[in-house]
Amino acid sequence: MDNNSLADRVLEGDVRATARLIRLIDDGDRAARPELAKLYKHAGRAHIVGFTGSPGVGKSTLVDKITTKFREHGQKVGILAVDPTSPFSGGAILGDRIRMQKHFVDEGVFIRSMATRGKFGGLTGSTSDAAVVLDAMGKDIIILETVGVGQDEVDVAHSAHTTVLVTIPGMGDDIQAIKAGLMEIGDLFVVNKADREGTAKTVRELKFMIHMSSERYQASGWVPPVMETMALEERGIDELYTAIMDHRAHLMNNAPDEWRSRERRRLRNQVLDQLRDGVMERIIEKIGGFEALDDLIDQIIDKKKDPYGVNMELLQNIFGGNSL
Amino acid sequence: MDNNSLADRVLEGDVRATARLIRLIDDGDRAARPELAKLYKHAGRAHIVGFTGSPGVGKSTLVDKITTKFREHGQKVGILAVDPTSPFSGGAILGDRIRMQKHFVDEGVFIRSMATRGKFGGLTGSTSDAAVVLDAMGKDIIILETVGVGQDEVDVAHSAHTTVLVTIPGMGDDIQAIKAGLMEIGDLFVVNKADREGTAKTVRELKFMIHMSSERYQASGWVPPVMETMALEERGIDELYTAIMDHRAHLMNNAPDEWRSRERRRLRNQVLDQLRDGVMERIIEKIGGFEALDDLIDQIIDKKKDPYGVNMELLQNIFGGNSL
């Protein structure tokens, strides 16, 4: 291990080295890999919390306020924003970003946004890698903020230890989306902007959905609480903090199997995601780069080839034999 | 070509064979591939229209009404819904689904939902394949309905000839999302529920954003119109129909380069997506299935290995040499 490696500097808590390594990860640069291999054995201490929900539900404000709460309890926080509407990732209006500034000047908080993925996918992989870096750097809590609608974003939220699903009153379609697939990933449900009309109804609907799945929750021993917050007014934040810590204690003390199956799922996603990226990179190299690919594509457009024949050709080229 | 192949029956317009083949595609079944290879040369006639936007903006109602309009003009329509909140994909409340029933009994309309993807991704690939089937089956218009927030869903919308971005008044965060990356994929912008307060402001903001990118649009010769609709009340639907047809005529008559570059992008996504799936399938086979993968994962959890070392091992196994 050379003395000035990025990994060594990250382990010493060097902010610039950390930022540089996360940037390499986000760019899909291979130079990040040996550093990550070094850091990996130092990671595993941080608690990863995913915040996910539709645009407009106030995820970023919640993340802002809960970060303040973590800091009050002496916990160091890393925030990875993969939400194009988040002020953390530079997408929001000026006022939102100004509100975040207090965290930007706090050395106990590290904030970075992740791009919406590279050439071959890999949002889950790169976010997991960045979390490893922040973990090894000494952060106690790592927050992943994602827009919870696309599959990629759900996967990211799914790779957290504690996943917080955020909605607001009256978002009927949001509830539909939760029903349709997000339900099972939530460990905590938050109804934000809880001074709005319809709060009681939304809370009731969520509780009913949880009740309907009670068998599954009984098995894990954790029934997701439904919480009301008014993030802007800092109401419900203490309760949210307590619930996150409760869930963490539950995973660590009462549910070692649950914890292991989450780790397994998280790592499986990470390994597959990175393998996919690595394989695709090599395949493109092997066929002669993206220009060569575009030549094949042009032949498809001109109906000289079809996509399925091209796919078979490429697979045979890599694996040999009849790969149809 | 055997006489009773699924492909042959699809070419004859057989609805059950079409449903069966799309099911195979959605399941990632290899049996679909030779059928697709046969169908591909018969495809290329349909116009593919993507509808994308956040949950709650009324995409499905718009798709419902515009489908009626296409039918009035004698066009056969295929609808592929990859939106978990869409009544077409079974996610919405009963009333929505009842409204759709008239299309379900119309032989000129074929509706299927696509699952949120298989083991290795592939939403773009499987949706493109399903579009090839509907195209070869004789549909004139193929509508892809997606939730426009996740990258996968954006990729699907991006694979259309004409992409319609749907929003509603007052969704400031939605506008932020559009700014942050969706802007460039829209050919038509629709502000639905245009009787709501804030419509004029939203229209103005969208027009301003388009104006700011006017250089790009001048190059392509198409400036995206911003349209107001009230889908439930069937207002603005004629104008939307005309705008879609105008964009189609523009692509076909005035912008052959633009058309080719869209086809290239669409096919590149499709080929890469399918290649990725095919490669990952073979890799998992080669290492001994998902159980063997989980053994590796357990070794990572127990810190006997790290994800980066495992990745390298797997890549070396496939490609040989030093693959770090």
PDB file of N, CA, C and O in Angstrom, chain A residues 215-253:
ATOM      1  N   GLU A 215     -48.443 -10.456   7.866  1.00  0.00           N
ATOM      2  CA  GLU A 215     -47.739 -11.730   7.988  1.00  0.00           C
ATOM      3  C   GLU A 215     -46.243 -11.579   7.745  1.00  0.00           C
ATOM      4  O   GLU A 215     -45.421 -12.081   8.498  1.00  0.00           O
ATOM      5  N   ARG A 216     -45.945 -10.860   6.650  1.00  0.00           N
ATOM      6  CA  ARG A 216     -44.545 -10.647   6.315  1.00  0.00           C
ATOM      7  C   ARG A 216     -43.829  -9.898   7.443  1.00  0.00           C
ATOM      8  O   ARG A 216     -42.709 -10.235   7.824  1.00  0.00           O
ATOM      9  N   TYR A 217     -44.515  -8.891   7.997  1.00  0.00           N
ATOM     10  CA  TYR A 217     -43.867  -8.085   9.024  1.00  0.00           C
ATOM     11  C   TYR A 217     -43.696  -8.864  10.321  1.00  0.00           C
ATOM     12  O   TYR A 217     -42.732  -8.672  11.043  1.00  0.00           O
ATOM     13  N   GLN A 218     -44.665  -9.736  10.598  1.00  0.00           N
ATOM     14  CA  GLN A 218     -44.513 -10.551  11.801  1.00  0.00           C
ATOM     15  C   GLN A 218     -43.255 -11.412  11.710  1.00  0.00           C
ATOM     16  O   GLN A 218     -42.533 -11.576  12.691  1.00  0.00           O
ATOM     17  N   ALA A 219     -42.999 -11.936  10.513  1.00  0.00           N
ATOM     18  CA  ALA A 219     -41.810 -12.767  10.328  1.00  0.00           C
ATOM     19  C   ALA A 219     -40.537 -11.985  10.663  1.00  0.00           C
ATOM     20  O   ALA A 219     -39.622 -12.504  11.293  1.00  0.00           O
ATOM     21  N   SER A 220     -40.491 -10.719  10.231  1.00  0.00           N
ATOM     22  CA  SER A 220     -39.262  -9.946  10.459  1.00  0.00           C
ATOM     23  C   SER A 220     -39.267  -9.283  11.838  1.00  0.00           C
ATOM     24  O   SER A 220     -38.245  -8.809  12.313  1.00  0.00           O
ATOM     25  N   GLY A 221     -40.436  -9.244  12.483  1.00  0.00           N
ATOM     26  CA  GLY A 221     -40.494  -8.651  13.818  1.00  0.00           C
ATOM     27  C   GLY A 221     -40.514  -7.135  13.821  1.00  0.00           C
ATOM     28  O   GLY A 221     -40.399  -6.514  14.879  1.00  0.00           O
ATOM     29  N   TRP A 222     -40.669  -6.510  12.654  1.00  0.00           N
ATOM     30  CA  TRP A 222     -40.683  -5.052  12.557  1.00  0.00           C
ATOM     31  C   TRP A 222     -41.909  -4.626  11.778  1.00  0.00           C
ATOM     32  O   TRP A 222     -42.058  -4.983  10.599  1.00  0.00           O
ATOM     33  N   VAL A 223     -42.808  -3.903  12.413  1.00  0.00           N
ATOM     34  CA  VAL A 223     -43.957  -3.355  11.694  1.00  0.00           C
ATOM     35  C   VAL A 223     -43.649  -1.892  11.388  1.00  0.00           C
ATOM     36  O   VAL A 223     -43.442  -1.094  12.309  1.00  0.00           O
ATOM     37  N   PRO A 224     -43.575  -1.522  10.108  1.00  0.00           N
ATOM     38  CA  PRO A 224     -43.196  -0.152   9.747  1.00  0.00           C
ATOM     39  C   PRO A 224     -44.129   0.875  10.367  1.00  0.00           C
ATOM     40  O   PRO A 224     -45.345   0.786  10.186  1.00  0.00           O
ATOM     41  N   PRO A 225     -43.603   1.841  11.113  1.00  0.00           N
ATOM     42  CA  PRO A 225     -44.463   2.911  11.616  1.00  0.00           C
ATOM     43  C   PRO A 225     -44.808   3.891  10.497  1.00  0.00           C
ATOM     44  O   PRO A 225     -44.063   4.042   9.541  1.00  0.00           O
ATOM     45  N   VAL A 226     -45.980   4.507  10.628  1.00  0.00           N
ATOM     46  CA  VAL A 226     -46.387   5.576   9.711  1.00  0.00           C
ATOM     47  C   VAL A 226     -46.303   6.879  10.491  1.00  0.00           C
ATOM     48  O   VAL A 226     -46.982   7.043  11.506  1.00  0.00           O
ATOM     49  N   MET A 227     -45.456   7.787  10.057  1.00  0.00           N
ATOM     50  CA  MET A 227     -45.189   8.983  10.836  1.00  0.00           C
ATOM     51  C   MET A 227     -45.661  10.226  10.092  1.00  0.00           C
ATOM     52  O   MET A 227     -45.651  10.270   8.870  1.00  0.00           O
ATOM     53  N   GLU A 228     -46.057  11.238  10.854  1.00  0.00           N
ATOM     54  CA  GLU A 228     -46.421  12.521  10.243  1.00  0.00           C
ATOM     55  C   GLU A 228     -45.307  13.526  10.510  1.00  0.00           C
ATOM     56  O   GLU A 228     -44.834  13.647  11.637  1.00  0.00           O
ATOM     57  N   THR A 229     -44.899  14.232   9.467  1.00  0.00           N
ATOM     58  CA  THR A 229     -43.893  15.283   9.648  1.00  0.00           C
ATOM     59  C   THR A 229     -44.340  16.561   8.947  1.00  0.00           C
ATOM     60  O   THR A 229     -45.180  16.535   8.042  1.00  0.00           O
ATOM     61  N   MET A 230     -43.775  17.671   9.419  1.00  0.00           N
ATOM     62  CA  MET A 230     -43.865  18.937   8.698  1.00  0.00           C
ATOM     63  C   MET A 230     -42.429  19.435   8.672  1.00  0.00           C
ATOM     64  O   MET A 230     -41.988  20.170   9.549  1.00  0.00           O
ATOM     65  N   ALA A 231     -41.701  18.955   7.665  1.00  0.00           N
ATOM     66  CA  ALA A 231     -40.240  19.117   7.667  1.00  0.00           C
ATOM     67  C   ALA A 231     -39.842  20.587   7.735  1.00  0.00           C
ATOM     68  O   ALA A 231     -38.959  20.965   8.506  1.00  0.00           O
ATOM     69  N   LEU A 232     -40.522  21.430   6.959  1.00  0.00           N
ATOM     70  CA  LEU A 232     -40.169  22.848   6.925  1.00  0.00           C
ATOM     71  C   LEU A 232     -40.262  23.478   8.306  1.00  0.00           C
ATOM     72  O   LEU A 232     -39.454  24.319   8.679  1.00  0.00           O
ATOM     73  N   GLU A 233     -41.282  23.046   9.076  1.00  0.00           N
ATOM     74  CA  GLU A 233     -41.502  23.590  10.413  1.00  0.00           C
ATOM     75  C   GLU A 233     -40.776  22.775  11.488  1.00  0.00           C
ATOM     76  O   GLU A 233     -40.984  22.981  12.688  1.00  0.00           O
ATOM     77  N   GLU A 234     -39.979  21.805  11.037  1.00  0.00           N
ATOM     78  CA  GLU A 234     -39.203  20.943  11.943  1.00  0.00           C
ATOM     79  C   GLU A 234     -40.070  20.166  12.911  1.00  0.00           C
ATOM     80  O   GLU A 234     -39.664  19.888  14.040  1.00  0.00           O
ATOM     81  N   ARG A 235     -41.246  19.802  12.479  1.00  0.00           N
ATOM     82  CA  ARG A 235     -42.115  18.993  13.342  1.00  0.00           C
ATOM     83  C   ARG A 235     -42.079  17.529  12.922  1.00  0.00           C
ATOM     84  O   ARG A 235     -42.116  17.196  11.744  1.00  0.00           O
ATOM     85  N   GLY A 236     -41.984  16.673  13.912  1.00  0.00           N
ATOM     86  CA  GLY A 236     -41.932  15.225  13.671  1.00  0.00           C
ATOM     87  C   GLY A 236     -40.522  14.705  13.416  1.00  0.00           C
ATOM     88  O   GLY A 236     -40.338  13.503  13.211  1.00  0.00           O
ATOM     89  N   ILE A 237     -39.547  15.593  13.448  1.00  0.00           N
ATOM     90  CA  ILE A 237     -38.172  15.191  13.112  1.00  0.00           C
ATOM     91  C   ILE A 237     -37.545  14.366  14.245  1.00  0.00           C
ATOM     92  O   ILE A 237     -36.843  13.384  13.989  1.00  0.00           O
ATOM     93  N   ASP A 238     -37.814  14.763  15.496  1.00  0.00           N
ATOM     94  CA  ASP A 238     -37.309  13.975  16.624  1.00  0.00           C
ATOM     95  C   ASP A 238     -37.841  12.541  16.563  1.00  0.00           C
ATOM     96  O   ASP A 238     -37.099  11.579  16.766  1.00  0.00           O
ATOM     97  N   GLU A 239     -39.141  12.434  16.271  1.00  0.00           N
ATOM     98  CA  GLU A 239     -39.761  11.115  16.193  1.00  0.00           C
ATOM     99  C   GLU A 239     -39.152  10.297  15.044  1.00  0.00           C
ATOM    100  O   GLU A 239     -38.918   9.090  15.177  1.00  0.00           O
ATOM    101  N   LEU A 240     -38.885  10.973  13.932  1.00  0.00           N
ATOM    102  CA  LEU A 240     -38.279  10.281  12.791  1.00  0.00           C
ATOM    103  C   LEU A 240     -36.881   9.786  13.158  1.00  0.00           C
ATOM    104  O   LEU A 240     -36.506   8.647  12.864  1.00  0.00           O
ATOM    105  N   TYR A 241     -36.135  10.637  13.834  1.00  0.00           N
ATOM    106  CA  TYR A 241     -34.792  10.251  14.284  1.00  0.00           C
ATOM    107  C   TYR A 241     -34.863   8.994  15.167  1.00  0.00           C
ATOM    108  O   TYR A 241     -34.137   8.020  14.953  1.00  0.00           O
ATOM    109  N   THR A 242     -35.763   9.045  16.129  1.00  0.00           N
ATOM    110  CA  THR A 242     -35.915   7.904  17.042  1.00  0.00           C
ATOM    111  C   THR A 242     -36.301   6.635  16.288  1.00  0.00           C
ATOM    112  O   THR A 242     -35.768   5.545  16.550  1.00  0.00           O
ATOM    113  N   ALA A 243     -37.199   6.777  15.315  1.00  0.00           N
ATOM    114  CA  ALA A 243     -37.656   5.601  14.564  1.00  0.00           C
ATOM    115  C   ALA A 243     -36.506   4.999  13.748  1.00  0.00           C
ATOM    116  O   ALA A 243     -36.367   3.774  13.660  1.00  0.00           O
ATOM    117  N   ILE A 244     -35.675   5.869  13.166  1.00  0.00           N
ATOM    118  CA  ILE A 244     -34.531   5.363  12.390  1.00  0.00           C
ATOM    119  C   ILE A 244     -33.580   4.594  13.307  1.00  0.00           C
ATOM    120  O   ILE A 244     -33.124   3.491  12.990  1.00  0.00           O
ATOM    121  N   MET A 245     -33.301   5.175  14.474  1.00  0.00           N
ATOM    122  CA  MET A 245     -32.397   4.517  15.420  1.00  0.00           C
ATOM    123  C   MET A 245     -33.007   3.218  15.962  1.00  0.00           C
ATOM    124  O   MET A 245     -32.304   2.242  16.184  1.00  0.00           O
ATOM    125  N   ASP A 246     -34.332   3.232  16.169  1.00  0.00           N
ATOM    126  CA  ASP A 246     -35.019   2.009  16.603  1.00  0.00           C
ATOM    127  C   ASP A 246     -34.866   0.899  15.568  1.00  0.00           C
ATOM    128  O   ASP A 246     -34.625  -0.257  15.904  1.00  0.00           O
ATOM    129  N   HIS A 247     -35.050   1.287  14.301  1.00  0.00           N
ATOM    130  CA  HIS A 247     -34.950   0.272  13.253  1.00  0.00           C
ATOM    131  C   HIS A 247     -33.531  -0.278  13.172  1.00  0.00           C
ATOM    132  O   HIS A 247     -33.311  -1.474  12.992  1.00  0.00           O
ATOM    133  N   ARG A 248     -32.573   0.604  13.350  1.00  0.00           N
ATOM    134  CA  ARG A 248     -31.175   0.179  13.348  1.00  0.00           C
ATOM    135  C   ARG A 248     -30.925  -0.822  14.488  1.00  0.00           C
ATOM    136  O   ARG A 248     -30.339  -1.893  14.272  1.00  0.00           O
ATOM    137  N   ALA A 249     -31.415  -0.470  15.681  1.00  0.00           N
ATOM    138  CA  ALA A 249     -31.216  -1.360  16.834  1.00  0.00           C
ATOM    139  C   ALA A 249     -31.919  -2.696  16.602  1.00  0.00           C
ATOM    140  O   ALA A 249     -31.381  -3.767  16.920  1.00  0.00           O
ATOM    141  N   HIS A 250     -33.112  -2.617  16.003  1.00  0.00           N
ATOM    142  CA  HIS A 250     -33.849  -3.839  15.694  1.00  0.00           C
ATOM    143  C   HIS A 250     -33.026  -4.753  14.783  1.00  0.00           C
ATOM    144  O   HIS A 250     -32.891  -5.957  15.033  1.00  0.00           O
ATOM    145  N   LEU A 251     -32.474  -4.168  13.713  1.00  0.00           N
ATOM    146  CA  LEU A 251     -31.690  -4.968  12.761  1.00  0.00           C
ATOM    147  C   LEU A 251     -30.468  -5.575  13.436  1.00  0.00           C
ATOM    148  O   LEU A 251     -30.113  -6.731  13.212  1.00  0.00           O
ATOM    149  N   MET A 252     -29.817  -4.782  14.271  1.00  0.00           N
ATOM    150  CA  MET A 252     -28.552  -5.235  14.849  1.00  0.00           C
ATOM    151  C   MET A 252     -28.760  -6.223  15.994  1.00  0.00           C
ATOM    152  O   MET A 252     -27.988  -7.163  16.159  1.00  0.00           O
ATOM    153  N   ASN A 253     -29.806  -6.015  16.786  1.00  0.00           N
ATOM    154  CA  ASN A 253     -29.967  -6.827  17.994  1.00  0.00           C
ATOM    155  C   ASN A 253     -30.938  -7.985  17.845  1.00  0.00           C
ATOM    156  O   ASN A 253     -30.706  -9.069  18.361  1.00  0.00           O
TER     157      ASN A 253
END
